[in-house]
């Protein structure tokens, strides 16, 4: 059984490699790439929850029995998955020994020269977005070819190595963006109600700790609280308040399950004025107390 400790945060890929016993190290600040089959035989096959300070793209050509968990949700991995892990998410995994493909890891600083706002340009790197996209065979082959080229440039020192990798990564991300937009194509003709709901859900991910007040979200969206609630309810079947509370509950469960913080510390971290308010909130939504939830398997 995992002991209750604070969830570790690995600020860069080399720190993570050290933690999993993988001898590979990146020689380039804020960028890394490696072939997944190189994890054998030294790297551990199971990793308890952690957070990371960098973006990660997983292009997997073979998944086998691998299991990946993001923010307490097990991900569905089909034949050609494209995975995104973003800073701040709680990630854990069990890896099949024959897992194959590539991991590309980078910090936004690596692209500062070419892009001022990575997440604005590539919205699939947002916390609130779908973390796994399923590729067609053609998309998978094209991205795999690009990943091999990136890997080859990374391994062979060159006076313009970083510049080349910068350009290749941006090109790779634009291909990912095209895949993401194919996924989103049904939303290209969003109604006003759908647009409001989508923007609201993204705002909730950013603001749920700071404010639980529907009026604050409505103000950000330039609409009345009543209109926001009616719109969201019509589309999702839940009120705006319910969605904020559910996001708060998800983070509460994550902290209870994976961190060593006591109940009072979690309550204050989530901006409850009193631990008793947090306990009442948690029991009301989950049907059990924070302490009992923590003791569950």
Tab-separated table of C-alpha atoms in Angstrom:
chain	number	residue	atom	x	y	z
A	1	UNK	CA	0.000	0.000	0.000
A	2	UNK	CA	1.257	3.471	-0.850
A	3	UNK	CA	2.173	5.569	2.138
A	4	UNK	CA	0.466	8.928	2.330
A	5	UNK	CA	3.046	11.488	1.347
A	6	UNK	CA	2.875	14.783	-0.498
A	7	UNK	CA	2.575	14.116	-4.248
A	8	UNK	CA	6.082	14.628	-5.691
A	9	UNK	CA	6.556	17.243	-8.412
A	10	UNK	CA	9.268	16.633	-11.017
A	11	UNK	CA	10.249	20.024	-12.428
A	12	UNK	CA	12.118	18.605	-15.420
A	13	UNK	CA	12.323	15.333	-17.334
A	14	UNK	CA	15.762	14.390	-15.944
A	15	UNK	CA	14.372	14.467	-12.386
A	16	UNK	CA	11.588	12.121	-13.478
A	17	UNK	CA	14.035	9.781	-15.244
A	18	UNK	CA	16.089	9.568	-12.071
A	19	UNK	CA	12.989	8.728	-10.024
A	20	UNK	CA	11.988	5.859	-12.336
A	21	UNK	CA	15.544	4.502	-12.694
A	22	UNK	CA	15.869	5.373	-16.397
A	23	UNK	CA	19.528	6.183	-17.289
A	24	UNK	CA	18.621	8.468	-20.235
A	25	UNK	CA	19.287	12.187	-19.639
A	26	UNK	CA	18.541	15.199	-21.804
A	27	UNK	CA	21.452	17.514	-22.619
A	28	UNK	CA	19.103	20.266	-23.862
A	29	UNK	CA	17.443	22.608	-21.333
A	30	UNK	CA	13.613	22.442	-21.391
A	31	UNK	CA	13.449	19.710	-24.074
A	32	UNK	CA	13.662	15.920	-24.158
A	33	UNK	CA	12.686	13.005	-26.393
A	34	UNK	CA	13.212	9.262	-26.114
A	35	UNK	CA	11.949	6.001	-27.573
A	36	UNK	CA	9.682	4.132	-25.133
A	37	UNK	CA	11.295	0.754	-25.822
A	38	UNK	CA	14.508	2.132	-24.263
A	39	UNK	CA	12.790	2.128	-20.848
A	40	UNK	CA	13.535	-1.593	-20.694
A	41	UNK	CA	15.097	-3.165	-18.742
A	42	UNK	CA	16.099	-0.568	-16.144
A	43	UNK	CA	13.079	1.729	-15.647
A	44	UNK	CA	10.341	0.816	-13.212
A	45	UNK	CA	7.085	-0.453	-14.694
A	46	UNK	CA	4.744	1.119	-12.176
A	47	UNK	CA	4.767	4.710	-10.940
A	48	UNK	CA	2.602	6.066	-8.104
A	49	UNK	CA	0.997	9.519	-8.527
A	50	UNK	CA	3.162	12.546	-9.263
A	51	UNK	CA	2.928	15.935	-10.942
A	52	UNK	CA	5.348	17.363	-13.465
A	53	UNK	CA	6.472	20.859	-14.407
A	54	UNK	CA	6.595	20.215	-18.171
A	55	UNK	CA	4.371	19.205	-21.094
A	56	UNK	CA	4.543	15.644	-22.343
A	57	UNK	CA	3.308	14.146	-25.609
A	58	UNK	CA	3.055	10.372	-25.777
A	59	UNK	CA	2.858	8.865	-29.262
A	60	UNK	CA	2.336	5.156	-28.665
A	61	UNK	CA	2.706	2.509	-31.373
A	62	UNK	CA	2.189	-0.365	-28.910
A	63	UNK	CA	0.277	-0.103	-25.627
A	64	UNK	CA	-0.264	-3.737	-24.559
A	65	UNK	CA	-1.401	-3.911	-20.936
A	66	UNK	CA	-0.217	-0.387	-20.062
A	67	UNK	CA	-2.582	1.601	-17.839
A	68	UNK	CA	-2.451	5.377	-17.450
A	69	UNK	CA	-4.271	7.410	-14.815
A	70	UNK	CA	-4.740	11.193	-15.021
A	71	UNK	CA	-6.474	13.139	-12.236
A	72	UNK	CA	-7.931	9.879	-10.799
A	73	UNK	CA	-9.394	8.837	-14.198
A	74	UNK	CA	-8.150	5.739	-16.024
A	75	UNK	CA	-7.592	6.638	-19.676
A	76	UNK	CA	-9.021	4.583	-22.510
A	77	UNK	CA	-6.175	3.555	-24.798
A	78	UNK	CA	-7.165	2.221	-28.207
A	79	UNK	CA	-4.990	1.288	-31.161
A	80	UNK	CA	-3.316	4.626	-32.007
A	81	UNK	CA	-3.421	6.896	-28.938
A	82	UNK	CA	-1.889	10.375	-28.744
A	83	UNK	CA	-1.500	11.415	-25.098
A	84	UNK	CA	-0.982	14.869	-23.567
A	85	UNK	CA	0.119	15.433	-19.958
A	86	UNK	CA	0.244	19.055	-18.825
A	87	UNK	CA	1.872	20.699	-15.790
A	88	UNK	CA	-0.181	20.355	-12.616
A	89	UNK	CA	-2.040	17.145	-13.503
A	90	UNK	CA	-1.742	14.121	-11.207
A	91	UNK	CA	-0.295	11.297	-13.320
A	92	UNK	CA	0.379	7.643	-12.509
A	93	UNK	CA	0.921	4.588	-14.691
A	94	UNK	CA	1.599	0.899	-15.134
A	95	UNK	CA	3.736	0.184	-18.193
A	96	UNK	CA	3.714	-2.875	-20.428
A	97	UNK	CA	7.310	-4.120	-20.922
A	98	UNK	CA	6.830	-4.019	-24.718
A	99	UNK	CA	5.334	-0.513	-24.796
A	100	UNK	CA	6.649	1.299	-27.879
A	101	UNK	CA	6.583	4.775	-29.405
A	102	UNK	CA	8.018	8.118	-28.290
A	103	UNK	CA	7.719	10.594	-25.461
A	104	UNK	CA	8.417	14.230	-26.281
A	105	UNK	CA	8.757	16.521	-23.268
A	106	UNK	CA	9.189	20.275	-23.198
A	107	UNK	CA	8.639	23.404	-21.146
A	108	UNK	CA	6.957	26.433	-22.678
A	109	UNK	CA	10.296	28.279	-22.294
A	110	UNK	CA	11.727	26.072	-25.064
A	111	UNK	CA	9.366	27.736	-27.543
A	112	UNK	CA	9.601	31.316	-26.220
A	113	UNK	CA	11.509	32.463	-29.341
A	114	UNK	CA	8.778	31.284	-31.690
A	115	UNK	CA	5.558	31.474	-29.657
A	116	UNK	CA	4.506	33.926	-26.984
A	117	UNK	CA	1.646	31.779	-25.684
A	118	UNK	CA	1.895	28.018	-26.243
A	119	UNK	CA	-1.463	27.137	-24.667
A	120	UNK	CA	-3.335	29.795	-26.616
A	121	UNK	CA	-1.888	28.502	-29.884
A	122	UNK	CA	-2.300	24.820	-28.941
A	123	UNK	CA	-5.490	24.565	-26.854
A	124	UNK	CA	-5.162	20.769	-26.514
A	125	UNK	CA	-2.447	21.525	-23.923
A	126	UNK	CA	-5.055	22.968	-21.544
A	127	UNK	CA	-5.983	21.217	-18.308
A	128	UNK	CA	-9.632	21.135	-19.330
A	129	UNK	CA	-9.150	19.382	-22.664
A	130	UNK	CA	-9.375	15.728	-23.651
A	131	UNK	CA	-6.043	14.120	-22.675
A	132	UNK	CA	-6.086	11.337	-25.267
A	133	UNK	CA	-6.887	11.674	-28.957
A	134	UNK	CA	-7.269	8.554	-31.105
A	135	UNK	CA	-5.339	8.817	-34.371
A	136	UNK	CA	-6.158	7.336	-37.756
A	137	UNK	CA	-3.501	4.951	-39.108
A	138	UNK	CA	-2.314	7.659	-41.549
A	139	UNK	CA	-2.045	10.321	-38.817
A	140	UNK	CA	-0.172	7.904	-36.581
A	141	UNK	CA	2.325	7.008	-39.341
A	142	UNK	CA	2.926	10.674	-40.188
A	143	UNK	CA	3.490	11.702	-36.542
A	144	UNK	CA	5.686	8.647	-35.939
A	145	UNK	CA	7.872	9.619	-38.894
A	146	UNK	CA	8.177	13.170	-37.464
A	147	UNK	CA	8.960	11.839	-33.962
A	148	UNK	CA	11.742	9.653	-35.397
A	149	UNK	CA	13.268	12.690	-37.115
A	150	UNK	CA	13.061	14.749	-33.901
A	151	UNK	CA	14.719	11.864	-32.026
A	152	UNK	CA	17.460	11.599	-34.648
A	153	UNK	CA	18.276	15.340	-34.493
A	154	UNK	CA	18.238	15.183	-30.661
A	155	UNK	CA	20.809	12.350	-30.648
A	156	UNK	CA	23.226	13.961	-33.117
A	157	UNK	CA	24.893	17.195	-31.942
A	158	UNK	CA	24.709	19.989	-34.503
A	159	UNK	CA	25.494	23.738	-34.251
A	160	UNK	CA	21.816	24.498	-34.899
A	161	UNK	CA	20.406	21.515	-33.031
A	162	UNK	CA	18.180	23.514	-30.673
A	163	UNK	CA	16.888	25.756	-33.468
A	164	UNK	CA	16.060	22.680	-35.555
A	165	UNK	CA	14.281	20.965	-32.655
A	166	UNK	CA	12.355	24.163	-31.924
A	167	UNK	CA	11.031	24.264	-35.497
A	168	UNK	CA	10.333	20.524	-35.621
A	169	UNK	CA	8.453	20.599	-32.316
A	170	UNK	CA	6.268	23.488	-33.499
A	171	UNK	CA	5.559	21.599	-36.735
A	172	UNK	CA	4.694	18.458	-34.703
A	173	UNK	CA	2.361	20.488	-32.466
A	174	UNK	CA	0.576	21.979	-35.487
A	175	UNK	CA	-0.069	18.456	-36.776
A	176	UNK	CA	-1.489	17.594	-33.325
A	177	UNK	CA	-3.630	20.731	-33.588
A	178	UNK	CA	-5.086	19.507	-36.893
A	179	UNK	CA	-5.978	16.177	-35.220
A	180	UNK	CA	-7.504	18.033	-32.281
A	181	UNK	CA	-9.557	20.216	-34.633
A	182	UNK	CA	-10.812	17.117	-36.430
A	183	UNK	CA	-12.049	15.969	-33.020
A	184	UNK	CA	-13.593	19.363	-32.450
A	185	UNK	CA	-15.080	19.689	-35.954
A	186	UNK	CA	-18.552	18.885	-34.656
A	187	UNK	CA	-18.138	21.970	-32.481
A	188	UNK	CA	-17.240	24.310	-35.327
A	189	UNK	CA	-20.867	25.341	-35.537
A	190	UNK	CA	-21.355	25.863	-31.839
A	191	UNK	CA	-24.463	27.633	-30.719
A	192	UNK	CA	-24.088	30.594	-28.377
A	193	UNK	CA	-25.189	28.342	-25.515
A	194	UNK	CA	-22.484	25.773	-26.357
A	195	UNK	CA	-19.832	28.487	-26.586
A	196	UNK	CA	-20.817	29.912	-23.193
A	197	UNK	CA	-20.832	26.462	-21.571
A	198	UNK	CA	-17.435	25.568	-23.037
A	199	UNK	CA	-15.872	28.866	-21.924
A	200	UNK	CA	-17.437	28.476	-18.488
A	201	UNK	CA	-15.965	24.963	-18.048
A	202	UNK	CA	-12.487	26.239	-18.994
A	203	UNK	CA	-12.875	29.125	-16.508
A	204	UNK	CA	-13.913	26.702	-13.754
A	205	UNK	CA	-10.607	24.854	-14.192
A	206	UNK	CA	-8.742	28.121	-13.694
A	207	UNK	CA	-10.823	29.724	-10.933
A	208	UNK	CA	-12.525	27.014	-8.844
A	209	UNK	CA	-10.144	27.426	-5.892
A	210	UNK	CA	-10.348	31.224	-5.892
A	211	UNK	CA	-14.108	31.534	-6.175
A	212	UNK	CA	-17.164	29.325	-5.866
A	213	UNK	CA	-19.455	32.240	-6.705
A	214	UNK	CA	-21.389	31.857	-9.990
A	215	UNK	CA	-21.555	35.674	-10.278
A	216	UNK	CA	-17.751	35.897	-10.617
A	217	UNK	CA	-17.805	33.515	-13.586
A	218	UNK	CA	-20.743	35.336	-15.189
A	219	UNK	CA	-18.822	38.618	-14.862
A	220	UNK	CA	-15.836	37.095	-16.704
A	221	UNK	CA	-18.187	35.994	-19.490
A	222	UNK	CA	-20.047	39.345	-19.615
A	223	UNK	CA	-23.438	37.769	-18.927
A	224	UNK	CA	-25.802	37.686	-15.946
A	225	UNK	CA	-25.509	34.874	-13.358
A	226	UNK	CA	-29.093	33.862	-14.117
A	227	UNK	CA	-28.405	33.568	-17.859
A	228	UNK	CA	-25.229	31.544	-17.183
A	229	UNK	CA	-27.063	29.097	-14.917
A	230	UNK	CA	-30.004	28.672	-17.313
A	231	UNK	CA	-27.690	28.145	-20.318
A	232	UNK	CA	-25.411	25.634	-18.603
A	233	UNK	CA	-28.353	23.715	-17.124
A	234	UNK	CA	-30.053	23.421	-20.513
A	235	UNK	CA	-26.918	21.942	-22.083
A	236	UNK	CA	-25.470	19.790	-19.300
A	237	UNK	CA	-28.416	19.067	-17.033
A	238	UNK	CA	-26.356	20.562	-14.182
A	239	UNK	CA	-26.388	24.041	-12.729
A	240	UNK	CA	-23.294	26.270	-12.954
A	241	UNK	CA	-22.913	25.858	-9.186
A	242	UNK	CA	-22.962	22.046	-9.539
A	243	UNK	CA	-20.127	22.136	-12.074
A	244	UNK	CA	-17.958	24.336	-9.819
A	245	UNK	CA	-18.660	22.043	-6.852
A	246	UNK	CA	-17.879	18.898	-8.873
A	247	UNK	CA	-14.494	20.327	-9.927
A	248	UNK	CA	-13.782	21.172	-6.300
A	249	UNK	CA	-14.774	17.643	-5.274
A	250	UNK	CA	-12.447	16.124	-7.893
A	251	UNK	CA	-9.463	18.069	-6.532
A	252	UNK	CA	-10.520	17.253	-2.947
A	253	UNK	CA	-10.515	13.525	-3.744
A	254	UNK	CA	-7.156	13.829	-5.487
A	255	UNK	CA	-5.582	15.573	-2.460
A	256	UNK	CA	-7.163	13.138	0.018
A	257	UNK	CA	-6.073	10.110	-1.974
A	258	UNK	CA	-2.583	11.138	-2.986
A	259	UNK	CA	-1.267	13.806	-0.609
A	260	UNK	CA	-0.090	13.692	2.960
A	261	UNK	CA	-1.909	16.917	3.835
A	262	UNK	CA	-4.285	16.698	6.797
A	263	UNK	CA	-7.967	17.605	6.401
A	264	UNK	CA	-7.502	21.162	7.720
A	265	UNK	CA	-4.609	21.817	5.307
A	266	UNK	CA	-6.689	20.565	2.377
A	267	UNK	CA	-9.622	22.729	3.499
A	268	UNK	CA	-7.450	25.868	3.568
A	269	UNK	CA	-5.727	24.984	0.301
A	270	UNK	CA	-9.145	24.782	-1.361
A	271	UNK	CA	-10.163	28.107	0.183
A	272	UNK	CA	-12.697	26.919	2.753
A	273	UNK	CA	-12.760	29.245	5.737
A	274	UNK	CA	-13.155	26.381	8.225
A	275	UNK	CA	-12.282	22.658	8.030
A	276	UNK	CA	-15.855	21.924	9.186
A	277	UNK	CA	-17.176	23.720	6.064
A	278	UNK	CA	-14.983	21.478	3.908
A	279	UNK	CA	-16.141	18.308	5.707
A	280	UNK	CA	-19.785	19.327	5.273
A	281	UNK	CA	-19.243	20.112	1.579
A	282	UNK	CA	-17.436	16.803	0.968
A	283	UNK	CA	-20.035	14.683	2.761
A	284	UNK	CA	-22.910	16.427	0.998
A	285	UNK	CA	-21.439	15.671	-2.445
A	286	UNK	CA	-19.798	12.298	-1.908
A	287	UNK	CA	-21.974	10.762	0.797
A	288	UNK	CA	-18.972	10.091	3.031
A	289	UNK	CA	-16.569	12.084	5.208
A	290	UNK	CA	-13.073	13.057	4.035
A	291	UNK	CA	-11.548	10.718	6.659
A	292	UNK	CA	-13.624	7.733	5.556
A	293	UNK	CA	-12.888	8.453	1.883
A	294	UNK	CA	-9.151	8.488	2.701
A	295	UNK	CA	-9.388	5.036	4.289
A	296	UNK	CA	-11.075	3.471	1.254
A	297	UNK	CA	-8.973	1.396	-1.140
